[in-house]
mmCIF file of C-alpha atoms in Angstrom:
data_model
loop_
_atom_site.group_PDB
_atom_site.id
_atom_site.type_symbol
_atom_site.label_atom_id
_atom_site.label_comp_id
_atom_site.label_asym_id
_atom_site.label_seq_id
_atom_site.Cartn_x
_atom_site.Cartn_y
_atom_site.Cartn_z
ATOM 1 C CA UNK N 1 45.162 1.465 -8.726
ATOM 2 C CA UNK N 2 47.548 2.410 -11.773
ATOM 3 C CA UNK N 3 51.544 1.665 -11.590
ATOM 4 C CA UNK N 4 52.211 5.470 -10.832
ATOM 5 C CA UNK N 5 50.155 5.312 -7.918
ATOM 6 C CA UNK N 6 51.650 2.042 -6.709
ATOM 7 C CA UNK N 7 55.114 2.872 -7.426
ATOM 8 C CA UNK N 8 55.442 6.242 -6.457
ATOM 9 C CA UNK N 9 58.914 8.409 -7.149
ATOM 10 C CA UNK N 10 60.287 8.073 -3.411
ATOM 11 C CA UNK N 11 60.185 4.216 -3.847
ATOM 12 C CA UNK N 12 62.459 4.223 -5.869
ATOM 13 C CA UNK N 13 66.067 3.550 -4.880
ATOM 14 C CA UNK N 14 69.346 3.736 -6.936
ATOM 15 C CA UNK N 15 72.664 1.798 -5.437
ATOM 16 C CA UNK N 16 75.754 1.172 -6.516
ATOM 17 C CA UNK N 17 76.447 -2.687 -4.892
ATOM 18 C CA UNK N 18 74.800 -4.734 -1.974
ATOM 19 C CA UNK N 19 76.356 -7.404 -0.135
ATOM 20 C CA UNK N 20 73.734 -10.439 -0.864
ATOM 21 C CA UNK N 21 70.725 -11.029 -2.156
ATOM 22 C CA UNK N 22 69.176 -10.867 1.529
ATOM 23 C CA UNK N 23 70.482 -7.216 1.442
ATOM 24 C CA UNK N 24 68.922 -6.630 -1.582
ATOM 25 C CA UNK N 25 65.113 -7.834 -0.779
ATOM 26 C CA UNK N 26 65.448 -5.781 2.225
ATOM 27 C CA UNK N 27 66.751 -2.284 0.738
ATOM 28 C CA UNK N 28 64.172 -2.888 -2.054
ATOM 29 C CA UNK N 29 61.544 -2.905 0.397
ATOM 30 C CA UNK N 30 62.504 -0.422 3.331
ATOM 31 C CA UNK N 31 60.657 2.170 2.046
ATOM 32 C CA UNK N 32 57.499 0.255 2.270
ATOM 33 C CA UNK N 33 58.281 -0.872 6.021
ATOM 34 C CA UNK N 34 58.923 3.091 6.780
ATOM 35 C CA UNK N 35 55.687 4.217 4.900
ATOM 36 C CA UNK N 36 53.844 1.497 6.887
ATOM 37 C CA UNK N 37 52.481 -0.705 3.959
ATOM 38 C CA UNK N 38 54.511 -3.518 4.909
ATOM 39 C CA UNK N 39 55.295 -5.290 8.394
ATOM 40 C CA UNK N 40 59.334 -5.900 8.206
ATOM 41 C CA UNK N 41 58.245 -10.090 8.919
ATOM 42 C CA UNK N 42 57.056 -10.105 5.022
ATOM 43 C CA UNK N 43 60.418 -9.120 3.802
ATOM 44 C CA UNK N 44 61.638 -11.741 5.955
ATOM 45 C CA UNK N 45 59.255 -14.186 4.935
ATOM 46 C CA UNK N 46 60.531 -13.462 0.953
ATOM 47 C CA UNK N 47 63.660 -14.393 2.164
ATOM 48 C CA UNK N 48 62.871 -17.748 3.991
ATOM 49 C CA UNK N 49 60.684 -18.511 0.823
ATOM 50 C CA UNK N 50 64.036 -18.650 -1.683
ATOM 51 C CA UNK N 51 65.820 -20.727 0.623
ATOM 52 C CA UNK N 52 62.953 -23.486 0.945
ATOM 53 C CA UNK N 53 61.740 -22.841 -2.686
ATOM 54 C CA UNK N 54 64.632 -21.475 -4.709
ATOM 55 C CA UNK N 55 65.711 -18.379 -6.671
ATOM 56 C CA UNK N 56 61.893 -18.134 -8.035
ATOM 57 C CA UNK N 57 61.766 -14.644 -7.758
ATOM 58 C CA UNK N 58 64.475 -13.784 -10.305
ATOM 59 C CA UNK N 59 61.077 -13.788 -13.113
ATOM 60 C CA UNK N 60 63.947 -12.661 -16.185
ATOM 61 C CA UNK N 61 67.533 -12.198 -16.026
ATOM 62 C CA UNK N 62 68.509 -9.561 -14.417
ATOM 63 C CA UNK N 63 64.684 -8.834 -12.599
ATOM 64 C CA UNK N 64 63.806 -9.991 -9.304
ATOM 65 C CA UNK N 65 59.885 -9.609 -7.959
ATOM 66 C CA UNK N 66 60.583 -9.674 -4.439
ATOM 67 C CA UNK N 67 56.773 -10.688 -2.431
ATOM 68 C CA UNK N 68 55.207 -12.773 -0.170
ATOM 69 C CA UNK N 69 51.376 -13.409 0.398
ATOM 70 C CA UNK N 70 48.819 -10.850 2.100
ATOM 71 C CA UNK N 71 49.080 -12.722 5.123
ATOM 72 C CA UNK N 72 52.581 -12.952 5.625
ATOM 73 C CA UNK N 73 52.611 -8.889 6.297
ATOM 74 C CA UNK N 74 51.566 -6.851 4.346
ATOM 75 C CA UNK N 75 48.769 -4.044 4.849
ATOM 76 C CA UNK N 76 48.272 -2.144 2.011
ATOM 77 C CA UNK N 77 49.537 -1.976 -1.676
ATOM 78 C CA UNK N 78 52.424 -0.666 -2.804
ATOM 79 C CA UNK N 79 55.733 -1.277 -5.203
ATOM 80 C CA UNK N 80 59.157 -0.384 -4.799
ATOM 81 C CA UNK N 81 62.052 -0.651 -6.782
ATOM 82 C CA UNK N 82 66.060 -1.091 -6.138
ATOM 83 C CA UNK N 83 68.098 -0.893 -8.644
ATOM 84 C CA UNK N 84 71.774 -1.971 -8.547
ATOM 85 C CA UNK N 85 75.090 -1.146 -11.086
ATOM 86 C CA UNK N 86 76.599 -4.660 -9.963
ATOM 87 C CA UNK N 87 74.258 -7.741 -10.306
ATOM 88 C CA UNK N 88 73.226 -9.389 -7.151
ATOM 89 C CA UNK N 89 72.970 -13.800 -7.411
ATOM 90 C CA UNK N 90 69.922 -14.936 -5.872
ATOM 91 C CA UNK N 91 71.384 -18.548 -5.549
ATOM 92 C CA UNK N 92 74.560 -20.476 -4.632
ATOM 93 C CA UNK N 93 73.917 -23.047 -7.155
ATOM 94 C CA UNK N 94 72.801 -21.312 -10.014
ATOM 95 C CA UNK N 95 73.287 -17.843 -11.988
ATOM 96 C CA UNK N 96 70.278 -15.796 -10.821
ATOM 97 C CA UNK N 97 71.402 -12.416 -11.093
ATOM 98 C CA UNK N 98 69.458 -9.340 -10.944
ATOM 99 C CA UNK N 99 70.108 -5.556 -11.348
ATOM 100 C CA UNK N 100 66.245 -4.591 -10.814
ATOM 101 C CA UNK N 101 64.750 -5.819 -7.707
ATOM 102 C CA UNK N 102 60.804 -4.752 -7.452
ATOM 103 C CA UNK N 103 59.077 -5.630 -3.915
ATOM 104 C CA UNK N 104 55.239 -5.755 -4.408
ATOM 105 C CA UNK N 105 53.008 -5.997 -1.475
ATOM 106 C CA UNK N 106 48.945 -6.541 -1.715
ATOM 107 C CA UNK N 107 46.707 -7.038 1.158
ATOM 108 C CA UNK N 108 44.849 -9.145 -0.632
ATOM 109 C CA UNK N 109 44.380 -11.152 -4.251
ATOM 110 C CA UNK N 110 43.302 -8.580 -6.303
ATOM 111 C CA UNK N 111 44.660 -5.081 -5.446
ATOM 112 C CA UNK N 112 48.019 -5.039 -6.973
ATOM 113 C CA UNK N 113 46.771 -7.000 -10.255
ATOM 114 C CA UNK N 114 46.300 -3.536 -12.318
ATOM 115 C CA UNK N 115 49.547 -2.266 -11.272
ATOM 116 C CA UNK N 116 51.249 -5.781 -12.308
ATOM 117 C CA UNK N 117 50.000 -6.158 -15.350
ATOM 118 C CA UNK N 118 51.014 -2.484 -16.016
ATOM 119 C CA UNK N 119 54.597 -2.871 -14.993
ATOM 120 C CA UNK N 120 54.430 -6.324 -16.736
ATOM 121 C CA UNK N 121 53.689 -4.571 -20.228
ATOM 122 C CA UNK N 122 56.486 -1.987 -19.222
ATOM 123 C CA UNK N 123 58.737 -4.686 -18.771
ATOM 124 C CA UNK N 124 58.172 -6.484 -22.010
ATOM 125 C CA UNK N 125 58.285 -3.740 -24.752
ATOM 126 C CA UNK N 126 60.743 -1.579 -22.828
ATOM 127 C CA UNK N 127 63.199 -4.330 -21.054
ATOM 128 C CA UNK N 128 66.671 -2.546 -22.412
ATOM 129 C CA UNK N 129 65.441 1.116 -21.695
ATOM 130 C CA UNK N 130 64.414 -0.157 -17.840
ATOM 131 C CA UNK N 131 68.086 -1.982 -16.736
ATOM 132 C CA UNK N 132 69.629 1.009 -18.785
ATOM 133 C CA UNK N 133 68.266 3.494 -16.752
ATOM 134 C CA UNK N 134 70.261 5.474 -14.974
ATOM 135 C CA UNK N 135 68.018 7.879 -12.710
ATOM 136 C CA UNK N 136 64.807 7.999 -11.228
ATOM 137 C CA UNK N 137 63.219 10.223 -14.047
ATOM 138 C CA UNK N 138 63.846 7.966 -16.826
ATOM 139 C CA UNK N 139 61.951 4.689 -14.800
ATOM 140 C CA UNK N 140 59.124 7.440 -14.080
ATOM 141 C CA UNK N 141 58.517 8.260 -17.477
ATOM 142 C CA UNK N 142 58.576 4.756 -18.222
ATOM 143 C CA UNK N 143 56.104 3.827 -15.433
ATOM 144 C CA UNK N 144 54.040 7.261 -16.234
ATOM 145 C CA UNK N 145 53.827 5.781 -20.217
ATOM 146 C CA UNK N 146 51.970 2.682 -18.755
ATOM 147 C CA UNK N 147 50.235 3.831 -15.792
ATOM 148 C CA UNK X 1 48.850 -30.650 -32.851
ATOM 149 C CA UNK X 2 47.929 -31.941 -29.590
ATOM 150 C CA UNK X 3 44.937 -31.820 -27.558
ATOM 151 C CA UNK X 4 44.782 -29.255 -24.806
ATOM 152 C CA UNK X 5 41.789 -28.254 -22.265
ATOM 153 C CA UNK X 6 43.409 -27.042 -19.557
ATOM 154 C CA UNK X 7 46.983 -25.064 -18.443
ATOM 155 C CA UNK X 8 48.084 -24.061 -14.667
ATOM 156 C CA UNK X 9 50.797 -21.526 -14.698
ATOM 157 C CA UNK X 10 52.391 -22.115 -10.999
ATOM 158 C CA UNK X 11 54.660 -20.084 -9.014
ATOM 159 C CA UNK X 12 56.155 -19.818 -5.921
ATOM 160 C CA UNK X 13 53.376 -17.895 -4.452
ATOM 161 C CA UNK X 14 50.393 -18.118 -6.955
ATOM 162 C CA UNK X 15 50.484 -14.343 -6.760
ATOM 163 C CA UNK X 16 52.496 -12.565 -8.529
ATOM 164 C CA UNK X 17 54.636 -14.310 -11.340
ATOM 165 C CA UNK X 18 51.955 -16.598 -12.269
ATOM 166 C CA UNK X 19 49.717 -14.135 -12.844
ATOM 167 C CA UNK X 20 52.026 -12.168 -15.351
ATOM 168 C CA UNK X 21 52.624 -15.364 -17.803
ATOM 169 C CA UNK X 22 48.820 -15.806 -17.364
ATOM 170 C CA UNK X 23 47.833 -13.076 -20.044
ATOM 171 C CA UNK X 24 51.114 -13.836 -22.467
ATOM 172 C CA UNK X 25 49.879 -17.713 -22.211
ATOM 173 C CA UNK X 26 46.107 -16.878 -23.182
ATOM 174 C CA UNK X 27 47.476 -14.484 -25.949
ATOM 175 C CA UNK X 28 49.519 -16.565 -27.126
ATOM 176 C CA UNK X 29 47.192 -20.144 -27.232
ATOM 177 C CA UNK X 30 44.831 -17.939 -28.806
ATOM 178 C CA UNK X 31 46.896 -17.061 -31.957
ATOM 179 C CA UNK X 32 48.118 -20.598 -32.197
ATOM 180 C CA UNK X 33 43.978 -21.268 -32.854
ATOM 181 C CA UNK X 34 43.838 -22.772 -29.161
ATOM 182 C CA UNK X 35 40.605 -21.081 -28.298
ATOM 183 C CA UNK X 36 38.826 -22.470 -25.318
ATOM 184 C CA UNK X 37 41.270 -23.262 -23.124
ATOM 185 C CA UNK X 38 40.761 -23.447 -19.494
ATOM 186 C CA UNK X 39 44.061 -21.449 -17.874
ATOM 187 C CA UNK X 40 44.461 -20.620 -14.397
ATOM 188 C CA UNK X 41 47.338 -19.566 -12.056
ATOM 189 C CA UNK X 42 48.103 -20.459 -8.538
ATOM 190 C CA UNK X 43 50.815 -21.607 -6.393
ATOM 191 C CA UNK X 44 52.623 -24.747 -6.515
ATOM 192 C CA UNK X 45 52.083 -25.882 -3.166
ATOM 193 C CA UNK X 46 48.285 -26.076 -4.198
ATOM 194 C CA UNK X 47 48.975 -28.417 -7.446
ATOM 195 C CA UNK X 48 48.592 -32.042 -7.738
ATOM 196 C CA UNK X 49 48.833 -34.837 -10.259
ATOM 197 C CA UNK X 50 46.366 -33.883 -13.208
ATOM 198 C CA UNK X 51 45.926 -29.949 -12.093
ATOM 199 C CA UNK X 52 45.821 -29.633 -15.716
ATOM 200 C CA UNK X 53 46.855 -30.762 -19.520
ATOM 201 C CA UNK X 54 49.936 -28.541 -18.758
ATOM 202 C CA UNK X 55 52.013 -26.982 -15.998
ATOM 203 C CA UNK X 56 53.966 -23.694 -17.150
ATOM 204 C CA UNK X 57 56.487 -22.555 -14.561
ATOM 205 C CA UNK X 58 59.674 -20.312 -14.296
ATOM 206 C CA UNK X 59 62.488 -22.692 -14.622
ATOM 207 C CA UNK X 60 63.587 -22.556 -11.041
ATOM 208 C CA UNK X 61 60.470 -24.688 -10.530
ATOM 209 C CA UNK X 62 60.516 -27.162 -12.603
ATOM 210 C CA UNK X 63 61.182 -30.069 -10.718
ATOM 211 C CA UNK X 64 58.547 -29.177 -7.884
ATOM 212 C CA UNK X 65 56.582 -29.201 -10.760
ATOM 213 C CA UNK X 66 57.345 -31.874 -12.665
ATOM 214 C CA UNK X 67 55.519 -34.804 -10.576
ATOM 215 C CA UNK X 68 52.267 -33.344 -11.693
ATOM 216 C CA UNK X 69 52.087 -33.427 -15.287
ATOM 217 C CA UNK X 70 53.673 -32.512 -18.433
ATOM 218 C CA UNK X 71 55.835 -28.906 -17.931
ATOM 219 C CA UNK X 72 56.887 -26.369 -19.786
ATOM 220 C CA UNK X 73 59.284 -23.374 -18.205
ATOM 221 C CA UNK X 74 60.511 -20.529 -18.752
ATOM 222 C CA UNK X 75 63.923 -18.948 -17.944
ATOM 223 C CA UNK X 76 62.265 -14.731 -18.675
ATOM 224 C CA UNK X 77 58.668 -14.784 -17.926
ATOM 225 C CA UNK X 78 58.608 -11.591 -20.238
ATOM 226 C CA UNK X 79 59.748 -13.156 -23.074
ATOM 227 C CA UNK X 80 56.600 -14.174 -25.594
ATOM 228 C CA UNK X 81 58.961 -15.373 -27.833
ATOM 229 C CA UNK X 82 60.233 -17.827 -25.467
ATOM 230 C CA UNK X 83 57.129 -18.713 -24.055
ATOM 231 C CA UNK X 84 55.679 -19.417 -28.042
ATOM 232 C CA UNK X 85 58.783 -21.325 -29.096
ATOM 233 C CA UNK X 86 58.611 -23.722 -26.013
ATOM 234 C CA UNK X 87 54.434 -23.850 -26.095
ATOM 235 C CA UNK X 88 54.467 -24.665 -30.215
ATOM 236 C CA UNK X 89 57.319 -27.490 -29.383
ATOM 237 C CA UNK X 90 55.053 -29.215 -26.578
ATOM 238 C CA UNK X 91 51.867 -29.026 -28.939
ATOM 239 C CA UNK X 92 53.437 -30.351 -32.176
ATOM 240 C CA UNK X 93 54.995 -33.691 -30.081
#
């Protein structure tokens, strides 16, 4: 399945602040828990994973991929997307701030890897245009462009 | 240059990160004339000492990493610049 069917327009959030990065994984991926694709346990299971493993899912400054494994809840594919004005730090320690935080969920290895690799592209020859956007339309054009 | 057969990009998961820097890595071997090397992603619970010639990793794994072999991360796993730079350093030593 291509980005635009993965990431549809409704999963995509706009917000001004959040409180923490917990906050954060879990507005980024309520819309997936409402439209049944994920159980809310995998969101949880993102969070227990960066405070065992660390702020790994900050992937470039100012991006967070926010996922767990098939197993850990998730029943079908699907992307969503929060993104913040105000920079959210994924770790005490460390700067690991992110505006952009995508959830992806896959129920199993393979599904989401056409979508990823789409957004990935996005991401890498259109960084400036994505954290500069400031409404829903411009990241759907974007996503449209690679889909 | 050095010798290299093998690479293992890790992440937390082996799912979704790993995968990304997967494509940039073989793109980018290949250009440097690296042609057939062996690169797969995975997880880093799932390494061990000699996975590979090379562990790449975002740099908020590094140490987990590190116990396995030789490592090079990244701090923008989008960044092919970054990812050349830090890949042409560790295969001119």
């Amino acid at each position: 399945m291509k980005l635009s069917e993965v990431m549809k327009k409704d999963h995509i959030v706009f917000k001004k602040s959040v409180k923490n990065y917990e906050a954060a994984i879990y507005e980024s991926g309520k819309v997936l828990i409402d439209k049944n694709i994920i159980e809310r346990k995998y969101l949880d299971k993102v969070i227990d994973n960066v405070k065992s493993i660390g702020p790994y899912i900050v992937i470039a400054p100012m991006i967070a991929l926010s996922h767990a494994r098939p197993e850990d809840g998730a029943k079908a594919l699907g992307m969503s997307l929060l993104m913040l004005e105000e920079p959210v730090n994924f770790s005490k320690e460390k700067d690991r701030y992110a505006r952009a935080i995508i959830t992806l969920a896959a129920s199993n290895e393979n599904e989401h890897l056409e979508a990823l690799s789409q957004m990935s592209k996005m991401l890498m020859e259109n960084m400036e245009a994505f954290l500069g956007a400031k409404d829903r339309e411009t990241i759907l054009k974007l996503i449209e462009n690679y889909s | 240059m050095k010798q290299l057969d093998s690479v293992m990009i890790l992440c937390g998961m082996g799912f979704g990160s790993s995968f990304i820097v997967k494509t940039n890595v073989e793109k980018v071997l290949k250009e440097m004339g690296y042609e057939d090397v062996f690169v797969e992603h995975s997880d880093v619970g799932s390494a061990y000492e000699g996975v590979a010639d090379l562990l790449i990793c975002g740099n908020d794994l590094t140490e987990s990493c590190e116990k396995y072999g030789p490592v090079v991360s990244l701090s923008n796993l989008f960044d092919m610049d970054e990812l050349r730079e830090k890949l042409e350093d560790y295969l001119k030593e």
